[in-house]
Amino acid sequence: DQQVKQNSPSLSVQEGRISILNCDYTNSMFDYFLWYKKYPAEGPTFLISISSIKDKNEDGRFTVFLNKSAKHLSLHIVPSQPGDSAVYFCAAPANAGGTSYGKLTFGQGTILTVHP
Amino acid sequence: DADVTQTPRNRITKTGKRIMLECSQTKGHDRMYWYRQDPGLGLRLIYYSFDVKDINKGEISDGYSVSRQAQAKFSLSLESAIPNQTALYFCATSVSDRADTDTQYFGPGTRLTVL
């Protein structure tokens, strides 16, 4: 059962515009969410995170929004740049609400392409 | 130098062969993980280890085994490879036992093809 879902396999945007990547989750016990970015031939790298006690976290061009009632989070990239073209994964701790953190459950990923 | 290294980077093997993928890290982290990535399925956890004497199964451990030889080394073995184990494999490390600081650091991946 996929507890973290990214239903859009791909997204294409123009340079300078906003990119919005979406993620839905089913486990209301998740208390922390992370976004990872992956370039071809490289491992994923941590991008930004958000605690469930917040509804927004911003880091430069990247902002993550959390809507707990809808069990939905989104990553906004403004303005988008060609170098942002990558696969983006959302993730949450696998043992939600428990004490054994460290394991992450990932969404399927969304391929973002930013055109010059 | 990379903090998390994986060898080999690419491997083609035949059904029934034994394969070992190796991971080394210089970050000094206690926690290490093995994931596989398949198209449309994201990253799925195979095994994880919270210290040298601690090994745990992830969500898809069948057909795999691991060995934590030292804090810095965590190997994944396929005892008898089968074609549906063709995937991209990632090793990762982390230091914390708190979700809000538990960023994982990934190696570059090993692309494994089983014919």
PDB file of C-alpha atoms in Angstrom:
ATOM      1  CA  ASP A   1       0.000   0.000   0.000  1.00  0.00           C
ATOM      2  CA  GLN A   2       1.571   3.242  -1.191  1.00  0.00           C
ATOM      3  CA  GLN A   3       1.308   5.648   1.711  1.00  0.00           C
ATOM      4  CA  VAL A   4       2.953   8.520  -0.159  1.00  0.00           C
ATOM      5  CA  LYS A   5       1.794   9.167  -3.690  1.00  0.00           C
ATOM      6  CA  GLN A   6       2.897  11.453  -6.460  1.00  0.00           C
ATOM      7  CA  ASN A   7       0.248  11.108  -9.105  1.00  0.00           C
ATOM      8  CA  SER A   8       1.908  13.207 -11.789  1.00  0.00           C
ATOM      9  CA  PRO A   9       4.755  11.282 -13.416  1.00  0.00           C
ATOM     10  CA  SER A  10       5.999  14.365 -15.217  1.00  0.00           C
ATOM     11  CA  LEU A  11       5.714  18.147 -15.387  1.00  0.00           C
ATOM     12  CA  SER A  12       6.966  20.544 -18.036  1.00  0.00           C
ATOM     13  CA  VAL A  13       7.305  24.293 -17.416  1.00  0.00           C
ATOM     14  CA  GLN A  14       8.911  27.288 -19.048  1.00  0.00           C
ATOM     15  CA  GLU A  15      11.957  28.921 -17.510  1.00  0.00           C
ATOM     16  CA  GLY A  16      10.958  31.712 -15.160  1.00  0.00           C
ATOM     17  CA  ARG A  17       7.519  30.278 -14.452  1.00  0.00           C
ATOM     18  CA  ILE A  18       6.354  28.488 -11.318  1.00  0.00           C
ATOM     19  CA  SER A  19       6.696  24.721 -10.967  1.00  0.00           C
ATOM     20  CA  ILE A  20       4.254  23.021  -8.619  1.00  0.00           C
ATOM     21  CA  LEU A  21       4.874  19.418  -7.681  1.00  0.00           C
ATOM     22  CA  ASN A  22       2.236  17.602  -5.680  1.00  0.00           C
ATOM     23  CA  CYS A  23       2.254  14.790  -3.177  1.00  0.00           C
ATOM     24  CA  ASP A  24      -0.577  13.063  -1.318  1.00  0.00           C
ATOM     25  CA  TYR A  25      -0.338  10.825   1.705  1.00  0.00           C
ATOM     26  CA  THR A  26      -2.699   8.466   3.457  1.00  0.00           C
ATOM     27  CA  ASN A  27      -1.231   8.124   6.940  1.00  0.00           C
ATOM     28  CA  SER A  28      -2.450  10.934   9.188  1.00  0.00           C
ATOM     29  CA  MET A  29       0.266  10.026  11.700  1.00  0.00           C
ATOM     30  CA  PHE A  30       3.039  11.322   9.470  1.00  0.00           C
ATOM     31  CA  ASP A  31       4.605  14.251  11.294  1.00  0.00           C
ATOM     32  CA  TYR A  32       7.383  15.215   8.938  1.00  0.00           C
ATOM     33  CA  PHE A  33       7.846  15.369   5.189  1.00  0.00           C
ATOM     34  CA  LEU A  34      10.892  15.719   2.984  1.00  0.00           C
ATOM     35  CA  TRP A  35      11.551  16.484  -0.665  1.00  0.00           C
ATOM     36  CA  TYR A  36      14.496  15.002  -2.500  1.00  0.00           C
ATOM     37  CA  LYS A  37      15.848  15.914  -5.912  1.00  0.00           C
ATOM     38  CA  LYS A  38      17.586  13.472  -8.228  1.00  0.00           C
ATOM     39  CA  TYR A  39      19.652  14.157 -11.320  1.00  0.00           C
ATOM     40  CA  PRO A  40      20.451  11.383 -13.824  1.00  0.00           C
ATOM     41  CA  ALA A  41      23.380   9.179 -12.786  1.00  0.00           C
ATOM     42  CA  GLU A  42      23.362  10.640  -9.280  1.00  0.00           C
ATOM     43  CA  GLY A  43      21.763   9.703  -5.993  1.00  0.00           C
ATOM     44  CA  PRO A  44      18.880  11.718  -4.542  1.00  0.00           C
ATOM     45  CA  THR A  45      19.822  14.794  -2.531  1.00  0.00           C
ATOM     46  CA  PHE A  46      17.810  16.412   0.220  1.00  0.00           C
ATOM     47  CA  LEU A  47      16.052  19.579  -0.869  1.00  0.00           C
ATOM     48  CA  ILE A  48      13.619  20.830   1.755  1.00  0.00           C
ATOM     49  CA  SER A  49      11.440  19.530   4.569  1.00  0.00           C
ATOM     50  CA  ILE A  50       8.417  20.500   6.627  1.00  0.00           C
ATOM     51  CA  SER A  51       7.120  19.541  10.023  1.00  0.00           C
ATOM     52  CA  SER A  52       3.430  18.807  10.441  1.00  0.00           C
ATOM     53  CA  ILE A  53       3.152  21.659  12.941  1.00  0.00           C
ATOM     54  CA  LYS A  54       3.784  24.084  10.094  1.00  0.00           C
ATOM     55  CA  ASP A  55       1.893  24.766   6.897  1.00  0.00           C
ATOM     56  CA  LYS A  56       4.730  26.368   4.984  1.00  0.00           C
ATOM     57  CA  ASN A  57       8.501  26.227   4.811  1.00  0.00           C
ATOM     58  CA  GLU A  58      10.551  28.356   2.470  1.00  0.00           C
ATOM     59  CA  ASP A  59      14.161  28.095   1.337  1.00  0.00           C
ATOM     60  CA  GLY A  60      15.128  30.474  -1.404  1.00  0.00           C
ATOM     61  CA  ARG A  61      13.243  29.589  -4.573  1.00  0.00           C
ATOM     62  CA  PHE A  62      11.733  26.501  -2.971  1.00  0.00           C
ATOM     63  CA  THR A  63       8.636  26.501  -0.797  1.00  0.00           C
ATOM     64  CA  VAL A  64       6.772  23.513   0.541  1.00  0.00           C
ATOM     65  CA  PHE A  65       3.143  23.812   1.581  1.00  0.00           C
ATOM     66  CA  LEU A  66       1.345  21.332   3.795  1.00  0.00           C
ATOM     67  CA  ASN A  67      -2.426  20.893   3.968  1.00  0.00           C
ATOM     68  CA  LYS A  68      -3.020  18.376   6.721  1.00  0.00           C
ATOM     69  CA  SER A  69      -6.780  18.251   6.350  1.00  0.00           C
ATOM     70  CA  ALA A  70      -6.362  17.259   2.717  1.00  0.00           C
ATOM     71  CA  LYS A  71      -3.293  15.100   3.420  1.00  0.00           C
ATOM     72  CA  HIS A  72      -1.539  16.959   0.651  1.00  0.00           C
ATOM     73  CA  LEU A  73       1.759  18.733   0.245  1.00  0.00           C
ATOM     74  CA  SER A  74       3.210  20.638  -2.641  1.00  0.00           C
ATOM     75  CA  LEU A  75       6.607  21.940  -3.648  1.00  0.00           C
ATOM     76  CA  HIS A  76       6.723  25.299  -5.404  1.00  0.00           C
ATOM     77  CA  ILE A  77       9.765  26.401  -7.351  1.00  0.00           C
ATOM     78  CA  VAL A  78       9.786  30.071  -8.307  1.00  0.00           C
ATOM     79  CA  PRO A  79      11.249  31.042 -10.670  1.00  0.00           C
ATOM     80  CA  SER A  80      11.994  27.742 -12.350  1.00  0.00           C
ATOM     81  CA  GLN A  81      15.389  27.319 -13.970  1.00  0.00           C
ATOM     82  CA  PRO A  82      16.650  24.751 -16.491  1.00  0.00           C
ATOM     83  CA  GLY A  83      18.998  23.417 -13.798  1.00  0.00           C
ATOM     84  CA  ASP A  84      15.933  22.440 -11.772  1.00  0.00           C
ATOM     85  CA  SER A  85      15.158  19.721 -14.328  1.00  0.00           C
ATOM     86  CA  ALA A  86      15.324  16.523 -12.296  1.00  0.00           C
ATOM     87  CA  VAL A  87      13.187  13.897 -10.621  1.00  0.00           C
ATOM     88  CA  TYR A  88      11.576  15.071  -7.387  1.00  0.00           C
ATOM     89  CA  PHE A  89      10.546  12.655  -4.652  1.00  0.00           C
ATOM     90  CA  CYS A  90       8.470  13.403  -1.597  1.00  0.00           C
ATOM     91  CA  ALA A  91       9.037  11.221   1.451  1.00  0.00           C
ATOM     92  CA  ALA A  92       7.835  10.681   4.998  1.00  0.00           C
ATOM     93  CA  PRO A  93       9.191   8.702   7.966  1.00  0.00           C
ATOM     94  CA  ALA A  94       8.012   5.108   7.605  1.00  0.00           C
ATOM     95  CA  ASN A  95       7.257   4.587  11.309  1.00  0.00           C
ATOM     96  CA  ALA A  96       4.824   7.442  11.578  1.00  0.00           C
ATOM     97  CA  GLY A  97       3.999   8.373  15.132  1.00  0.00           C
ATOM     98  CA  GLY A  98       6.405   5.802  16.521  1.00  0.00           C
ATOM     99  CA  THR A  99       9.846   6.079  18.034  1.00  0.00           C
ATOM    100  CA  SER A 100      11.919   4.410  15.367  1.00  0.00           C
ATOM    101  CA  TYR A 101      12.661   7.160  12.972  1.00  0.00           C
ATOM    102  CA  GLY A 102      15.149   6.855  10.205  1.00  0.00           C
ATOM    103  CA  LYS A 103      13.226   4.853   7.642  1.00  0.00           C
ATOM    104  CA  LEU A 104      11.643   6.835   4.856  1.00  0.00           C
ATOM    105  CA  THR A 105       8.805   5.907   2.556  1.00  0.00           C
ATOM    106  CA  PHE A 106       9.024   7.619  -0.826  1.00  0.00           C
ATOM    107  CA  GLY A 107       6.549   8.653  -3.472  1.00  0.00           C
ATOM    108  CA  GLN A 108       6.957   7.484  -7.060  1.00  0.00           C
ATOM    109  CA  GLY A 109       8.673  10.666  -8.174  1.00  0.00           C
ATOM    110  CA  THR A 110       7.819  13.426 -10.647  1.00  0.00           C
ATOM    111  CA  ILE A 111      10.092  14.258 -13.568  1.00  0.00           C
ATOM    112  CA  LEU A 112      10.357  18.038 -13.888  1.00  0.00           C
ATOM    113  CA  THR A 113      11.555  19.522 -17.159  1.00  0.00           C
ATOM    114  CA  VAL A 114      12.205  23.252 -17.304  1.00  0.00           C
ATOM    115  CA  HIS A 115      12.508  24.564 -20.855  1.00  0.00           C
ATOM    116  CA  PRO A 116      14.719  27.575 -21.623  1.00  0.00           C
TER     117      PRO A 116
ATOM    118  CA  ASP B   1      35.801  12.750  -2.678  1.00  0.00           C
ATOM    119  CA  ALA B   2      32.254  11.468  -2.410  1.00  0.00           C
ATOM    120  CA  ASP B   3      30.965  10.845   1.113  1.00  0.00           C
ATOM    121  CA  VAL B   4      28.933   7.785   0.092  1.00  0.00           C
ATOM    122  CA  THR B   5      30.394   5.534  -2.584  1.00  0.00           C
ATOM    123  CA  GLN B   6      28.942   2.494  -4.273  1.00  0.00           C
ATOM    124  CA  THR B   7      30.670  -0.213  -6.274  1.00  0.00           C
ATOM    125  CA  PRO B   8      30.175  -1.275  -8.950  1.00  0.00           C
ATOM    126  CA  ARG B   9      28.336   1.556 -10.690  1.00  0.00           C
ATOM    127  CA  ASN B  10      27.019  -0.738 -13.370  1.00  0.00           C
ATOM    128  CA  ARG B  11      26.683  -4.499 -13.496  1.00  0.00           C
ATOM    129  CA  ILE B  12      25.188  -6.924 -15.954  1.00  0.00           C
ATOM    130  CA  THR B  13      24.762 -10.468 -14.768  1.00  0.00           C
ATOM    131  CA  LYS B  14      22.835 -13.625 -15.548  1.00  0.00           C
ATOM    132  CA  THR B  15      19.953 -15.278 -13.801  1.00  0.00           C
ATOM    133  CA  GLY B  16      21.086 -17.439 -10.905  1.00  0.00           C
ATOM    134  CA  LYS B  17      24.388 -15.655 -10.283  1.00  0.00           C
ATOM    135  CA  ARG B  18      25.372 -14.297  -6.893  1.00  0.00           C
ATOM    136  CA  ILE B  19      25.956 -10.576  -6.841  1.00  0.00           C
ATOM    137  CA  MET B  20      27.308  -8.271  -4.153  1.00  0.00           C
ATOM    138  CA  LEU B  21      26.863  -4.520  -4.181  1.00  0.00           C
ATOM    139  CA  GLU B  22      29.094  -2.575  -1.856  1.00  0.00           C
ATOM    140  CA  CYS B  23      28.624   0.723  -0.078  1.00  0.00           C
ATOM    141  CA  SER B  24      31.159   2.732   1.858  1.00  0.00           C
ATOM    142  CA  GLN B  25      30.767   6.026   3.664  1.00  0.00           C
ATOM    143  CA  THR B  26      33.119   8.554   5.187  1.00  0.00           C
ATOM    144  CA  LYS B  27      30.421  10.586   6.914  1.00  0.00           C
ATOM    145  CA  GLY B  28      30.751   8.730  10.196  1.00  0.00           C
ATOM    146  CA  HIS B  29      27.042   7.959  10.267  1.00  0.00           C
ATOM    147  CA  ASP B  30      25.712   5.015  12.211  1.00  0.00           C
ATOM    148  CA  ARG B  31      22.655   4.409  10.057  1.00  0.00           C
ATOM    149  CA  MET B  32      22.817   2.888   6.592  1.00  0.00           C
ATOM    150  CA  TYR B  33      20.138   1.848   4.124  1.00  0.00           C
ATOM    151  CA  TRP B  34      19.681   0.022   0.832  1.00  0.00           C
ATOM    152  CA  TYR B  35      16.941   1.084  -1.573  1.00  0.00           C
ATOM    153  CA  ARG B  36      15.969   0.088  -5.066  1.00  0.00           C
ATOM    154  CA  GLN B  37      14.408   2.398  -7.598  1.00  0.00           C
ATOM    155  CA  ASP B  38      12.063   1.139 -10.288  1.00  0.00           C
ATOM    156  CA  PRO B  39      10.218   3.281 -12.837  1.00  0.00           C
ATOM    157  CA  GLY B  40       6.854   4.346 -11.475  1.00  0.00           C
ATOM    158  CA  LEU B  41       7.544   2.922  -8.025  1.00  0.00           C
ATOM    159  CA  GLY B  42       9.936   5.402  -6.519  1.00  0.00           C
ATOM    160  CA  LEU B  43      12.472   4.286  -3.934  1.00  0.00           C
ATOM    161  CA  ARG B  44      11.690   1.230  -1.856  1.00  0.00           C
ATOM    162  CA  LEU B  45      13.600   0.182   1.246  1.00  0.00           C
ATOM    163  CA  ILE B  46      15.298  -3.223   1.099  1.00  0.00           C
ATOM    164  CA  TYR B  47      17.300  -3.369   4.347  1.00  0.00           C
ATOM    165  CA  TYR B  48      18.529  -0.936   6.932  1.00  0.00           C
ATOM    166  CA  SER B  49      21.035  -0.953   9.760  1.00  0.00           C
ATOM    167  CA  PHE B  50      21.062   1.450  12.692  1.00  0.00           C
ATOM    168  CA  ASP B  51      24.477   0.300  13.896  1.00  0.00           C
ATOM    169  CA  VAL B  52      26.978  -2.475  13.235  1.00  0.00           C
ATOM    170  CA  LYS B  53      25.054  -5.061  15.246  1.00  0.00           C
ATOM    171  CA  ASP B  54      21.616  -4.051  14.047  1.00  0.00           C
ATOM    172  CA  ILE B  55      20.144  -5.314  10.750  1.00  0.00           C
ATOM    173  CA  ASN B  56      16.507  -4.909   9.802  1.00  0.00           C
ATOM    174  CA  LYS B  57      14.360  -5.903   6.861  1.00  0.00           C
ATOM    175  CA  GLY B  58      12.654  -3.229   4.834  1.00  0.00           C
ATOM    176  CA  GLU B  59       9.537  -3.534   2.737  1.00  0.00           C
ATOM    177  CA  ILE B  60      11.068  -5.646  -0.057  1.00  0.00           C
ATOM    178  CA  SER B  61      13.806  -7.792   1.514  1.00  0.00           C
ATOM    179  CA  ASP B  62      12.916 -11.121  -0.129  1.00  0.00           C
ATOM    180  CA  GLY B  63      15.740 -12.326  -2.358  1.00  0.00           C
ATOM    181  CA  TYR B  64      18.288 -10.030  -0.725  1.00  0.00           C
ATOM    182  CA  SER B  65      20.679 -10.211   2.200  1.00  0.00           C
ATOM    183  CA  VAL B  66      23.016  -7.667   3.751  1.00  0.00           C
ATOM    184  CA  SER B  67      26.187  -7.497   5.783  1.00  0.00           C
ATOM    185  CA  ARG B  68      27.347  -4.598   7.940  1.00  0.00           C
ATOM    186  CA  GLN B  69      31.074  -5.237   8.074  1.00  0.00           C
ATOM    187  CA  ALA B  70      31.921  -2.012   9.866  1.00  0.00           C
ATOM    188  CA  GLN B  71      30.345   1.328  10.632  1.00  0.00           C
ATOM    189  CA  ALA B  72      31.457   2.543   7.241  1.00  0.00           C
ATOM    190  CA  LYS B  73      30.533  -0.478   5.118  1.00  0.00           C
ATOM    191  CA  PHE B  74      27.190  -2.010   4.235  1.00  0.00           C
ATOM    192  CA  SER B  75      26.916  -4.635   1.486  1.00  0.00           C
ATOM    193  CA  LEU B  76      23.856  -5.913  -0.324  1.00  0.00           C
ATOM    194  CA  SER B  77      23.835  -9.417  -1.801  1.00  0.00           C
ATOM    195  CA  LEU B  78      21.580 -11.106  -4.280  1.00  0.00           C
ATOM    196  CA  GLU B  79      22.147 -14.795  -3.618  1.00  0.00           C
ATOM    197  CA  SER B  80      20.568 -15.939  -6.880  1.00  0.00           C
ATOM    198  CA  ALA B  81      19.749 -13.018  -9.132  1.00  0.00           C
ATOM    199  CA  ILE B  82      16.520 -12.983 -11.118  1.00  0.00           C
ATOM    200  CA  PRO B  83      15.427 -10.633 -13.914  1.00  0.00           C
ATOM    201  CA  ASN B  84      12.892  -8.725 -11.790  1.00  0.00           C
ATOM    202  CA  GLN B  85      15.801  -7.578  -9.605  1.00  0.00           C
ATOM    203  CA  THR B  86      16.930  -5.423 -12.496  1.00  0.00           C
ATOM    204  CA  ALA B  87      16.835  -1.938 -11.000  1.00  0.00           C
ATOM    205  CA  LEU B  88      18.826   1.038  -9.782  1.00  0.00           C
ATOM    206  CA  TYR B  89      20.146   0.419  -6.270  1.00  0.00           C
ATOM    207  CA  PHE B  90      21.002   3.157  -3.809  1.00  0.00           C
ATOM    208  CA  CYS B  91      22.820   3.125  -0.536  1.00  0.00           C
ATOM    209  CA  ALA B  92      22.106   5.896   1.953  1.00  0.00           C
ATOM    210  CA  THR B  93      23.278   7.002   5.380  1.00  0.00           C
ATOM    211  CA  SER B  94      21.887   9.124   8.180  1.00  0.00           C
ATOM    212  CA  VAL B  95      22.970  10.201  11.613  1.00  0.00           C
ATOM    213  CA  SER B  96      19.907  11.072  13.618  1.00  0.00           C
ATOM    214  CA  ASP B  97      17.156   9.226  15.361  1.00  0.00           C
ATOM    215  CA  ARG B  98      14.762  12.119  14.923  1.00  0.00           C
ATOM    216  CA  ALA B  99      12.640  12.445  11.837  1.00  0.00           C
ATOM    217  CA  ASP B 100      12.978  16.189  11.779  1.00  0.00           C
ATOM    218  CA  THR B 101      16.730  16.021  11.380  1.00  0.00           C
ATOM    219  CA  ASP B 102      17.047  12.646   9.719  1.00  0.00           C
ATOM    220  CA  THR B 103      18.258  13.717   6.331  1.00  0.00           C
ATOM    221  CA  GLN B 104      19.529  10.782   4.351  1.00  0.00           C
ATOM    222  CA  TYR B 105      22.610  11.042   2.157  1.00  0.00           C
ATOM    223  CA  PHE B 106      22.610   8.862  -0.915  1.00  0.00           C
ATOM    224  CA  GLY B 107      25.350   7.267  -2.949  1.00  0.00           C
ATOM    225  CA  PRO B 108      25.429   7.602  -6.737  1.00  0.00           C
ATOM    226  CA  GLY B 109      23.654   4.315  -7.333  1.00  0.00           C
ATOM    227  CA  THR B 110      24.405   0.959  -8.947  1.00  0.00           C
ATOM    228  CA  ARG B 111      22.553   0.043 -12.114  1.00  0.00           C
ATOM    229  CA  LEU B 112      22.028  -3.718 -12.067  1.00  0.00           C
ATOM    230  CA  THR B 113      20.748  -5.681 -15.040  1.00  0.00           C
ATOM    231  CA  VAL B 114      19.877  -9.350 -14.655  1.00  0.00           C
ATOM    232  CA  LEU B 115      19.523 -11.191 -17.950  1.00  0.00           C
TER     233      LEU B 115
END
